[in-house]
Coordinates of C-alpha atoms and ligand atoms in Angstrom, one line a residue:
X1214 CA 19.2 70.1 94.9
X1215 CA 18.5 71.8 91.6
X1216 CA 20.3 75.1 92.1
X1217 CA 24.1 73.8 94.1
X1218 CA 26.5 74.7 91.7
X1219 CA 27.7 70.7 90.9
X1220 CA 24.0 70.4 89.9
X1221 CA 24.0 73.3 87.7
X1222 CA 27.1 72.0 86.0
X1223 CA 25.9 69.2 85.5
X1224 CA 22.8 70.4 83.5
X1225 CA 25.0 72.9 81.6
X1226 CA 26.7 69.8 80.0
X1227 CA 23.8 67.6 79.5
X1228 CA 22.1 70.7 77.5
X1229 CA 25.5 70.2 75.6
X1230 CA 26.5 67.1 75.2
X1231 CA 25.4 66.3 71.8
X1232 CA 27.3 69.3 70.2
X1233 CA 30.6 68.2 72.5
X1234 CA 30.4 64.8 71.4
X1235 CA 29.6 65.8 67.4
X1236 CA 32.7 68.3 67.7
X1237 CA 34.9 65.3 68.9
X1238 CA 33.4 62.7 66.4
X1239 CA 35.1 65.4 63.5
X1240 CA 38.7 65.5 65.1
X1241 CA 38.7 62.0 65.8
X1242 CA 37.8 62.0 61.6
X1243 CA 41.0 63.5 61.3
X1244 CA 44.0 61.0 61.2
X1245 CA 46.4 62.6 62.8
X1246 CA 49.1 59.5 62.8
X1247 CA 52.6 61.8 63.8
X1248 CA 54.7 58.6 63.1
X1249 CA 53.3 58.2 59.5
X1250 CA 54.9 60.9 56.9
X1251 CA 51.8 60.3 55.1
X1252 CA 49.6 61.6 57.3
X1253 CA 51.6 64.8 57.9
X1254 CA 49.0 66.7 56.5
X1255 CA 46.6 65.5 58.6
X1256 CA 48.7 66.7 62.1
X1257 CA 48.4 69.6 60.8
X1258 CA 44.8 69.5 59.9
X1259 CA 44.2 68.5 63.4
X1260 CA 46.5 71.3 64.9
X1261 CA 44.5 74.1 63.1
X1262 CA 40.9 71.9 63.8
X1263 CA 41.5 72.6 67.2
X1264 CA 43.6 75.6 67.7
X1265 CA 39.8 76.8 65.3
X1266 CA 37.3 75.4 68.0
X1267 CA 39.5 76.7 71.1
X1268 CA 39.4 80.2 69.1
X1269 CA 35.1 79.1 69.0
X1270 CA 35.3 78.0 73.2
X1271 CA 36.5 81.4 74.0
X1272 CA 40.2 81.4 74.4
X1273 CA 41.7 85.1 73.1
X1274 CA 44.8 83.3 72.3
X1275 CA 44.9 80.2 70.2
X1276 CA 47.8 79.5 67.8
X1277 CA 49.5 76.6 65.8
X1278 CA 53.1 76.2 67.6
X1279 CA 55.8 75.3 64.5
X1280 CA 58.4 72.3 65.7
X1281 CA 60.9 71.0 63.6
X1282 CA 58.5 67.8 63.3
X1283 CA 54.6 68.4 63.7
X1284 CA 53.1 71.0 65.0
X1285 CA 51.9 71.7 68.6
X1286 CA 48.7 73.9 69.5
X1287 CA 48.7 77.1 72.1
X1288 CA 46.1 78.3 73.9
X1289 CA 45.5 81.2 76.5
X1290 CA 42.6 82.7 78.7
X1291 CA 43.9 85.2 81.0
X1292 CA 41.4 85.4 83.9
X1293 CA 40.3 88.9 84.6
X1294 CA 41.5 88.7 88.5
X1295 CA 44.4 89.6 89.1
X1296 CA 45.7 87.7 91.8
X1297 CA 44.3 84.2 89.7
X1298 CA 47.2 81.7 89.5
X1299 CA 48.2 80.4 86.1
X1300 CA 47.9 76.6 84.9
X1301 CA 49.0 75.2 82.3
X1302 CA 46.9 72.0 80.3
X1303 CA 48.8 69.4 78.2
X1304 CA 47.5 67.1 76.3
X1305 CA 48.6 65.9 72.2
X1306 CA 46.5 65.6 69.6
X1307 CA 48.7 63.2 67.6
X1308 CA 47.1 59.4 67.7
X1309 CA 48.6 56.2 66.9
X1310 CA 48.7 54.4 63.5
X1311 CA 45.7 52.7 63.0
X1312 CA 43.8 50.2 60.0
X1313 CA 40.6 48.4 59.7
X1314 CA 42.5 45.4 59.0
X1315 CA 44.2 45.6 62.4
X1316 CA 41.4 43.7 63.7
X1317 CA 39.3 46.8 64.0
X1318 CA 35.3 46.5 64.2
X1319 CA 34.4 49.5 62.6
X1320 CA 37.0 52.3 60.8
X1321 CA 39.1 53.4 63.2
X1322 CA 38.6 57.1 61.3
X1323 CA 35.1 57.0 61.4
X1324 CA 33.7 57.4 64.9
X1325 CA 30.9 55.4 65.9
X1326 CA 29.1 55.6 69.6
X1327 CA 27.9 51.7 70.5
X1328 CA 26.9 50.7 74.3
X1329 CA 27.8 54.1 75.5
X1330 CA 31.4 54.4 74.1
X1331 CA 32.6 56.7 71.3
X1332 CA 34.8 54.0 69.5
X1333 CA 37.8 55.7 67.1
X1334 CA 41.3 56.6 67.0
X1335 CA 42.4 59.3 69.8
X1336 CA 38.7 58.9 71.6
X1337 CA 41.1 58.5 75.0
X1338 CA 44.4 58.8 74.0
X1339 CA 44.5 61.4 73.9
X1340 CA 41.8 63.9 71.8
X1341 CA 39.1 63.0 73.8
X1342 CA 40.6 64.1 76.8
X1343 CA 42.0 67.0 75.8
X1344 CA 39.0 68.1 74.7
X1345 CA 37.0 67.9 77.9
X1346 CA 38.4 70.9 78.8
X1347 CA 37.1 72.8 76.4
X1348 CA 33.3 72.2 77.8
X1349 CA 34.5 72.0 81.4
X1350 CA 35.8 75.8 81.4
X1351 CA 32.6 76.9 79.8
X1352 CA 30.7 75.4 82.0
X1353 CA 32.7 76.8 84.7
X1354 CA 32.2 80.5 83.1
X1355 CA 28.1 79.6 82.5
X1356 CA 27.3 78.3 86.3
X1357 CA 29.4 80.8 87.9
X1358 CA 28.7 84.0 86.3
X1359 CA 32.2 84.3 85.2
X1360 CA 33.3 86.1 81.9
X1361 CA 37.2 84.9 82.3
X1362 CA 38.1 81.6 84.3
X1363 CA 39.4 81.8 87.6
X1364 CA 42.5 81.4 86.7
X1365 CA 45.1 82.5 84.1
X1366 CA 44.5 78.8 81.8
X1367 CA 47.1 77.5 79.5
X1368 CA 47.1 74.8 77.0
X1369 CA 49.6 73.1 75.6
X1370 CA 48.8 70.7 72.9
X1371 CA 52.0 68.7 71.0
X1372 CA 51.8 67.2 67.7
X1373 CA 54.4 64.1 68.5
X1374 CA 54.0 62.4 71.9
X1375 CA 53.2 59.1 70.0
X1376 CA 56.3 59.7 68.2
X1377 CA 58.7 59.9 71.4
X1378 CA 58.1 64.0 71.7
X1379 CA 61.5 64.5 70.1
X1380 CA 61.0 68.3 69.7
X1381 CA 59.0 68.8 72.8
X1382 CA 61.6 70.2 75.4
X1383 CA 63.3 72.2 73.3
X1384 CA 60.1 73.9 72.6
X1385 CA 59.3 74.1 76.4
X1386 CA 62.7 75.6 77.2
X1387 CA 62.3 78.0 74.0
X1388 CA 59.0 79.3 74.9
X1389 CA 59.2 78.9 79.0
X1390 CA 58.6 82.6 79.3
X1391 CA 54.7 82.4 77.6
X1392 CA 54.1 78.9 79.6
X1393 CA 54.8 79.5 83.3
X1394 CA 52.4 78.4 85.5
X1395 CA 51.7 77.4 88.8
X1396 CA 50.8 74.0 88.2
X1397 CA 50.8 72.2 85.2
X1398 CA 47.6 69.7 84.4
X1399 CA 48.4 66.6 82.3
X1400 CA 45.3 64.8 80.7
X1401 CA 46.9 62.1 79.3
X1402 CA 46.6 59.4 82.0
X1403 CA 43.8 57.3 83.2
X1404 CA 41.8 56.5 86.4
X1405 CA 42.2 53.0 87.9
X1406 CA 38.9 51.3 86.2
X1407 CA 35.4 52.4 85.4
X1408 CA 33.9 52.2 88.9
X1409 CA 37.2 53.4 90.9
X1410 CA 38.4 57.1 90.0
X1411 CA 41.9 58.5 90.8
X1412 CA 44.4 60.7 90.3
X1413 CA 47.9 59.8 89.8
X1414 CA 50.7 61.6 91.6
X1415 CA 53.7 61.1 89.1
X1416 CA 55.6 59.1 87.0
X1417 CA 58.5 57.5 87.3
X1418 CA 62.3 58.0 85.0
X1419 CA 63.8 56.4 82.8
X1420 CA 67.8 56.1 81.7
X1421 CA 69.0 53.2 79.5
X1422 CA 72.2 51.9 78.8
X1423 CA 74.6 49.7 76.4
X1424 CA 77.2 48.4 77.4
X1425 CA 80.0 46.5 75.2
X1426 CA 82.3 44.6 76.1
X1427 CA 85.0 43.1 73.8
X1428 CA 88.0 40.6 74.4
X1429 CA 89.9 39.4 71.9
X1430 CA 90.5 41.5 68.6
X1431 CA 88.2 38.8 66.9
X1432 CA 86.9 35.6 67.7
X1433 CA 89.2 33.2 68.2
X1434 CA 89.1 29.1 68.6
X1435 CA 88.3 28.1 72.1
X1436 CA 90.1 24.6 72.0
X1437 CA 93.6 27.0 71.1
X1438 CA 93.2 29.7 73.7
X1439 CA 90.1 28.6 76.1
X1440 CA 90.4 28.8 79.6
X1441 CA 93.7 30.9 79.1
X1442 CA 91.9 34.5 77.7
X1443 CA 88.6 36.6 79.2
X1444 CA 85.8 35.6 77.4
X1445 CA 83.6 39.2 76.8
X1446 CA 80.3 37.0 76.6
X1447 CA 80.9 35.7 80.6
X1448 CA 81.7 39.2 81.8
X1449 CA 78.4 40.3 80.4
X1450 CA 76.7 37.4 82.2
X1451 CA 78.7 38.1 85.2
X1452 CA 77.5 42.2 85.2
X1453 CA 74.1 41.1 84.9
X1454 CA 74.4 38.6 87.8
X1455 CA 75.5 41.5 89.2
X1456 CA 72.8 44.2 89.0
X1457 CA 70.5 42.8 91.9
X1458 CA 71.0 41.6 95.2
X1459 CA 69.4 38.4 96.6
X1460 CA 66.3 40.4 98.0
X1461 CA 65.4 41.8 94.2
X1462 CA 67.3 45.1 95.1
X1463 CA 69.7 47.0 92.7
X1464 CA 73.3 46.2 93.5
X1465 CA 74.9 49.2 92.3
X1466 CA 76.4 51.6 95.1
X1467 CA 74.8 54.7 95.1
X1468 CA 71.9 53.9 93.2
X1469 CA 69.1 54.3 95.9
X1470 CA 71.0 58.0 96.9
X1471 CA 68.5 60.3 97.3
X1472 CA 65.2 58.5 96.7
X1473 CA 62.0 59.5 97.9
X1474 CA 60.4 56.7 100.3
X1475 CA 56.9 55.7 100.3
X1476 CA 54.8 57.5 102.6
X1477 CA 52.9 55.0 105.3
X1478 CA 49.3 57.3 104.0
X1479 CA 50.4 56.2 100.8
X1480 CA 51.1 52.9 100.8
X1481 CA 47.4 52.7 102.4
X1482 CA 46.1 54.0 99.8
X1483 CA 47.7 52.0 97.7
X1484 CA 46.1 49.1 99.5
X1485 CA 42.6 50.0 99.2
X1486 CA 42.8 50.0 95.9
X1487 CA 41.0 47.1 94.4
X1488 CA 44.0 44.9 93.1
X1489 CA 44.0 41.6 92.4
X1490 CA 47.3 39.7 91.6
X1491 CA 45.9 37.4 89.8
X1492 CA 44.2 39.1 87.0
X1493 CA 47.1 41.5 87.1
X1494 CA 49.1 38.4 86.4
X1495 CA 47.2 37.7 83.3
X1496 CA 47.4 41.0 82.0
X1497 CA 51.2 40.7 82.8
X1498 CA 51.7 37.6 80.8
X1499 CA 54.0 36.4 83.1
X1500 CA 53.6 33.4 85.7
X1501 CA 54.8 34.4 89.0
X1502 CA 55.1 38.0 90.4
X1503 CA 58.9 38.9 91.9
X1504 CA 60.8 41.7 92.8
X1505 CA 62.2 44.1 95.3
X1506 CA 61.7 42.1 98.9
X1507 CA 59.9 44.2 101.2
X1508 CA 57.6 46.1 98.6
X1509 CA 53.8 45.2 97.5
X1510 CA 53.6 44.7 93.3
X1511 CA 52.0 47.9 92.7
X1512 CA 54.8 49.6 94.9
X1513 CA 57.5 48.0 92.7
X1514 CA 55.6 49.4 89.9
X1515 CA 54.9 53.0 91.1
X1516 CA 57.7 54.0 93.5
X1517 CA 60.7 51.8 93.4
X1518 CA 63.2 52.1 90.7
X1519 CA 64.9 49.2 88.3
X1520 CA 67.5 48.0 86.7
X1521 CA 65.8 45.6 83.7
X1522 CA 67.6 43.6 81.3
X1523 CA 66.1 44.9 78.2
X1524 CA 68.8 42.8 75.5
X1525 CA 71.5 40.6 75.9
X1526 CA 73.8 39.0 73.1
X1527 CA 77.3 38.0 72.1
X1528 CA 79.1 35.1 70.6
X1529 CA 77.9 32.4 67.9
X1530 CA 73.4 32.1 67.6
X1531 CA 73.5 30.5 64.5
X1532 CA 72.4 27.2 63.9
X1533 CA 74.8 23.6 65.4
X1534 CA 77.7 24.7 67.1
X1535 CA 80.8 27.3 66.9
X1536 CA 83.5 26.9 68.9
X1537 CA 84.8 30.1 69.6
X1538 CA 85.9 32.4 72.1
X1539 CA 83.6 35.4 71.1
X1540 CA 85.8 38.9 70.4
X1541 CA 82.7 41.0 71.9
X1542 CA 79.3 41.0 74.0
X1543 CA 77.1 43.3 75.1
X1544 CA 73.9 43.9 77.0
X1545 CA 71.3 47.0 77.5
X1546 CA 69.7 47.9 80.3
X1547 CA 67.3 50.2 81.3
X1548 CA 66.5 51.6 84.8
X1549 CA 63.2 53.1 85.9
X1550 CA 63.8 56.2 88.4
X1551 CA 61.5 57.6 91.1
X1552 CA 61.5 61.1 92.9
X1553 CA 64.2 61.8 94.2
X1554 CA 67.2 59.9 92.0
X1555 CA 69.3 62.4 89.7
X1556 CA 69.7 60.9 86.1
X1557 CA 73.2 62.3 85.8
X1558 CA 74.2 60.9 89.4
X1559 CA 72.7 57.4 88.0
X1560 CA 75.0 57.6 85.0
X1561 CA 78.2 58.3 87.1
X1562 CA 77.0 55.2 89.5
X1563 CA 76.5 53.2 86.6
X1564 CA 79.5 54.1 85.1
X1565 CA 81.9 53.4 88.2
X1566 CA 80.0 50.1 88.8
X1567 CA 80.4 49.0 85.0
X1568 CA 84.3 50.2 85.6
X1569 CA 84.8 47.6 88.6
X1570 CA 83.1 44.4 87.3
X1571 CA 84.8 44.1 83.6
X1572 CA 87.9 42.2 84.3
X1573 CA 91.6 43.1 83.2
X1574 CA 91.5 42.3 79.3
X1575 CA 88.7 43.0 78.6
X1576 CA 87.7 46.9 77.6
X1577 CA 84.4 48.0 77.4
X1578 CA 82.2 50.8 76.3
X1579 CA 79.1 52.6 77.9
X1580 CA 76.4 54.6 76.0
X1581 CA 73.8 56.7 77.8
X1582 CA 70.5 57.3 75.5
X1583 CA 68.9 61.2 76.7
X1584 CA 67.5 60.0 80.2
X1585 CA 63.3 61.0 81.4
X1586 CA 63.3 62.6 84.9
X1587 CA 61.0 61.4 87.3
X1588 CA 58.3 63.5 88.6
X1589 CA 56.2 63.2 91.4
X1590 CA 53.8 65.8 93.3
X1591 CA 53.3 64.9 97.0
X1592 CA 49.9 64.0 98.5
X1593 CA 49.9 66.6 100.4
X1594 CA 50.4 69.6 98.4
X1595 CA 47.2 72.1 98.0
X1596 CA 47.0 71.3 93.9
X1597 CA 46.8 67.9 93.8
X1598 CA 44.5 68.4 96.5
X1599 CA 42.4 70.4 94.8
X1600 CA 42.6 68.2 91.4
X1601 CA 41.2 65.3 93.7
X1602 CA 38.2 67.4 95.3
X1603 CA 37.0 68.3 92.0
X1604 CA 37.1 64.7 90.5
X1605 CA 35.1 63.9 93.8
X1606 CA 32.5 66.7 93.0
X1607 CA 31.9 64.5 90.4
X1608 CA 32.4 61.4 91.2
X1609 CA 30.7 62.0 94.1
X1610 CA 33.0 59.1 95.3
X1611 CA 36.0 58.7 97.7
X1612 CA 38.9 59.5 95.5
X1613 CA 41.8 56.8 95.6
X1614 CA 45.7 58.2 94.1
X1615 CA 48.0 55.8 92.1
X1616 CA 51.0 56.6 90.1
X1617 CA 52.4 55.8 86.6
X1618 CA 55.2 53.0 86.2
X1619 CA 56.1 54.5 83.2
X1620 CA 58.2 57.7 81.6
X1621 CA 57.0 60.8 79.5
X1622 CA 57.4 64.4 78.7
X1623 CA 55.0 65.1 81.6
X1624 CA 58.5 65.4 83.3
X1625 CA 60.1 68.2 81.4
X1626 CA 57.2 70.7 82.2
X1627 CA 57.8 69.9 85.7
X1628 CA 61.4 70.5 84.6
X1629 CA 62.1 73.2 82.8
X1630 CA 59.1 75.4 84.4
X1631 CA 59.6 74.4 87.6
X1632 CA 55.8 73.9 88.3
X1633 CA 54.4 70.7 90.8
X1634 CA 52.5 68.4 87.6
X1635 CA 49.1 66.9 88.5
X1636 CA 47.3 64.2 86.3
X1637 CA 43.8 64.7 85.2
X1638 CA 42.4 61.5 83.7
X1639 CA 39.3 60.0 83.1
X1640 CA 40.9 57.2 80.8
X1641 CA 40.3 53.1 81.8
X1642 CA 42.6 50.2 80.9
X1643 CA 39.7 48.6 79.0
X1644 CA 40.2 51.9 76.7
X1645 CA 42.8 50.1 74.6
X1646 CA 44.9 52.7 73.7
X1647 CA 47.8 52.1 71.5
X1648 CA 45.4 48.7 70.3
X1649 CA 42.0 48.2 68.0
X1650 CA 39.0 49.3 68.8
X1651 CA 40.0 52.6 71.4
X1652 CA 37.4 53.9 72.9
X1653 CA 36.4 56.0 75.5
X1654 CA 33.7 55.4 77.8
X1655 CA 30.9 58.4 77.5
X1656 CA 29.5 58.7 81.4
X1657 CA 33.4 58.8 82.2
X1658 CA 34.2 61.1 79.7
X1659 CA 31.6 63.8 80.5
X1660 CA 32.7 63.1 84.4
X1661 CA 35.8 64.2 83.1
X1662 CA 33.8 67.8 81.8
X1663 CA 32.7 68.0 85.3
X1664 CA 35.7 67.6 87.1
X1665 CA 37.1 70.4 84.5
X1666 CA 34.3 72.7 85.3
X1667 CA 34.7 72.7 89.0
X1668 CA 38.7 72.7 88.8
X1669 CA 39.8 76.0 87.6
X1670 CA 38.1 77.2 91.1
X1671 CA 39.5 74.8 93.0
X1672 CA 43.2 75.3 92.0
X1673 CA 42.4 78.7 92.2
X1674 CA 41.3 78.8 96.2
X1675 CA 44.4 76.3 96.8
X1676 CA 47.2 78.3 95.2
X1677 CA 46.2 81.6 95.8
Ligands
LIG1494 ZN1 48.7 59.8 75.0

């Protein structure tokens, strides 16, 4: 077995594993916190760290990308063929705030590796797996003979996706013409748990919404006037009676125009996963499991959209009682979208339902924050194909696909360059990113080499 080419790789990165991991230990050193303005510096310290060690990899092109906030990283190597497709990486190399006294084991600035796990700041989310790549394409130069990668690869590399990416589509849109691609590769996800890998197939939307409502001009006594005026607090309650149906569905017309059903391959793969409601309960926080009749939890999660009550308030909180009729209310809500659903069609639907439940004297107001697109890249397709065969080279395991409940910038690539966006991810729940003590388990993380070294030929077989 010692000369396939999946052995080979995997010798290339044992005989380099101690450097990768040392080179990681010193970014992870750097605390690149975007949200803190005292650690400014240090963004940028990281940008030039590792726009410096892709310059080192082997990438002709490697430059610091200026934002109005922190800075973003650029990297190209144009393969040599000329019929190679182009992909695109992103990753950010931003972290979260983070303090010993957080409840911390060890600083969270100072890596340490314990029981196999590289402990530290960014170790999964999200330096560590941005920085598999930069083993996994040489080893996919050193083990097949290659002096340019088999296809024209991209990085992207922002400097703010813990901080809500506030400049990141404007600098997509501005620079589109130096990132097309064919496909764009997001590590910044995670695999199911340590002994089941994955690859997730998209994320779902997001558009939120206040609405105000207000009655009278302020708030008035309800033994003078109740029962005779609207009261703004019980249209609000009424709306969000109003926003599901009895079988957990969303009540507004239109709202389901357009959105993409489950597949019946991948709702079975959805059930092989190994889920357990029970645990998933606990990690919920929540007692009971509810929602949208008809659809397992995971597919309420992954690929159904929501309405969710995010606040709710009006009238007197304080302490004893008030007795007034209150002069406004108001509720935000926020909707989760899947393929398929059009954030500006959701707006109008939201809009026109808002319009028919508020009753006649009372006005009311609607605010729409920028909405997240949803994006998701069907099973089918040759790319996400070929991302799963070379997790499965390997994993040597049966590869199982999931998706993401949740909204991010993933979507504007998708968006703006027009390119089908697969997730590469090597990151576990147990990780605890965002929390103390992240960490990123080492077997996983070198998997996560592999699967870089074998899929630059992959993707380039399947989109050629
Ligand atoms: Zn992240």
């Amino acid at each position: 077995m010692s000369d396939t080419p999946d052995s080979a790789v995997r010798t290339y990165i044992e005989q380099h594993r101690t450097a990768f991991l040392d080179d990681l230990a010193d970014w992870l050193r750097i605390p690149s916190v975007s949200a803190q303005p005292v650690h400014d510096g240090d963004v940028r310290r990281s940008a030039e760290w590792l726009s410096a060690k892709l310059k080192e990899t082997g990438f002709p092109v490697a430059e610091i990308w200026e934002t109005p906030g922190a800075p973003a990283v650029f990297a190209e190597w144009p393969s040599d063929d000329p019929d190679a497709p182009t992909v695109l990486v992103y990753g950010h190399h931003d972290v979260q705030p983070a303090a010993r006294e957080d409840g911390w084991d060890t600083d969270p600035f100072e890596p340490v590796i314990r029981d196999g796990r590289m402990y530290g700041r960014g170790a999964a989310d999200d330096k560590g797996q941005v920085f598999f790549h930069t083993l996994g394409v040489r080893a996919h130069l050193a083990t097949t003979g290659r002096t340019t990668p088999a296809v024209n690869l991209k990085l992207l590399i922002e400097g703010e996706e813990e901080s809500g990416s506030p400049n990141f589509r404007t600098l997509v849109e501005e620079q589109a013409a130096r990132l097309t691609a064919d496909a764009v590769i997001v590590s910044d996800t995670g695999m199911w748990d340590e002994t089941t890998p994955t690859v997730c197939t998209g994320m779902r939307g997001l558009a939120e919404c206040e609405i105000e409502l207000y009655g009278p001009e302020q708030d008035i006594h309800s033994g003078s006037f109740g029962g005779a005026v609207p009261n703004p607090a019980t249209a609000v309650a009424r709306l969000v009676a109003a926003l599901h149906d009895a079988d957990g569905r969303v009540a507004i017309p239109g709202f389901y125009d357009g959105v993409t059903e489950l597949t019946d391959i991948e709702r079975a793969l959805f059930a092989e996963l190994p889920f357990d409601e029970a645990t998933w309960l606990r990690t919920a926080k929540s007692r009971a499991a509810s929602g949208e009749a008809g659809h397992s939890t995971l597919e309420r999660i992954w690929a159904r959209p929501t309405a969710e009550v995010n606040g709710i308030g009006g009238g007197y909180q304080g302490a004893g009682s008030k007795t007034i009729i209150p002069s406004s209310a108001l509720v935000k809500i926020s909707f989760r979208l899947v393929a398929g659903q059009d954030p500006d069609h959701i707006q109008q639907v939201v809009r026109d339902w808002a319009e028919a439940q508020v009753p006649a004297g009372v006005r009311h107001r609607i605010t729409f924050a920028p909405a997240t697109r949803p994006c998701l890249t069907p099973l089918d397709h040759p790319a996400l194909q070929a991302v799963a065969r070379a997790m499965g080279r390997a994993f040597g395991q049966k590869i199982l696909f999931t998706r993401e409940g949740g909204s991010g910038p993933a979507a504007d690539l998708q968006d703006v360059l027009g390119a089908p966006v697969l997730f590469l991810g090597i990151s576990v729940p147990s990780d605890g990113w965002h929390a103390p003590n992240e960490k990123v388990e080492l077997d996983l993380l070198l998997k996560g080499v592999e699967t870089a070294a074998h899929l630059w030929g992959e993707l380039a077989a399947a989109l050629r």
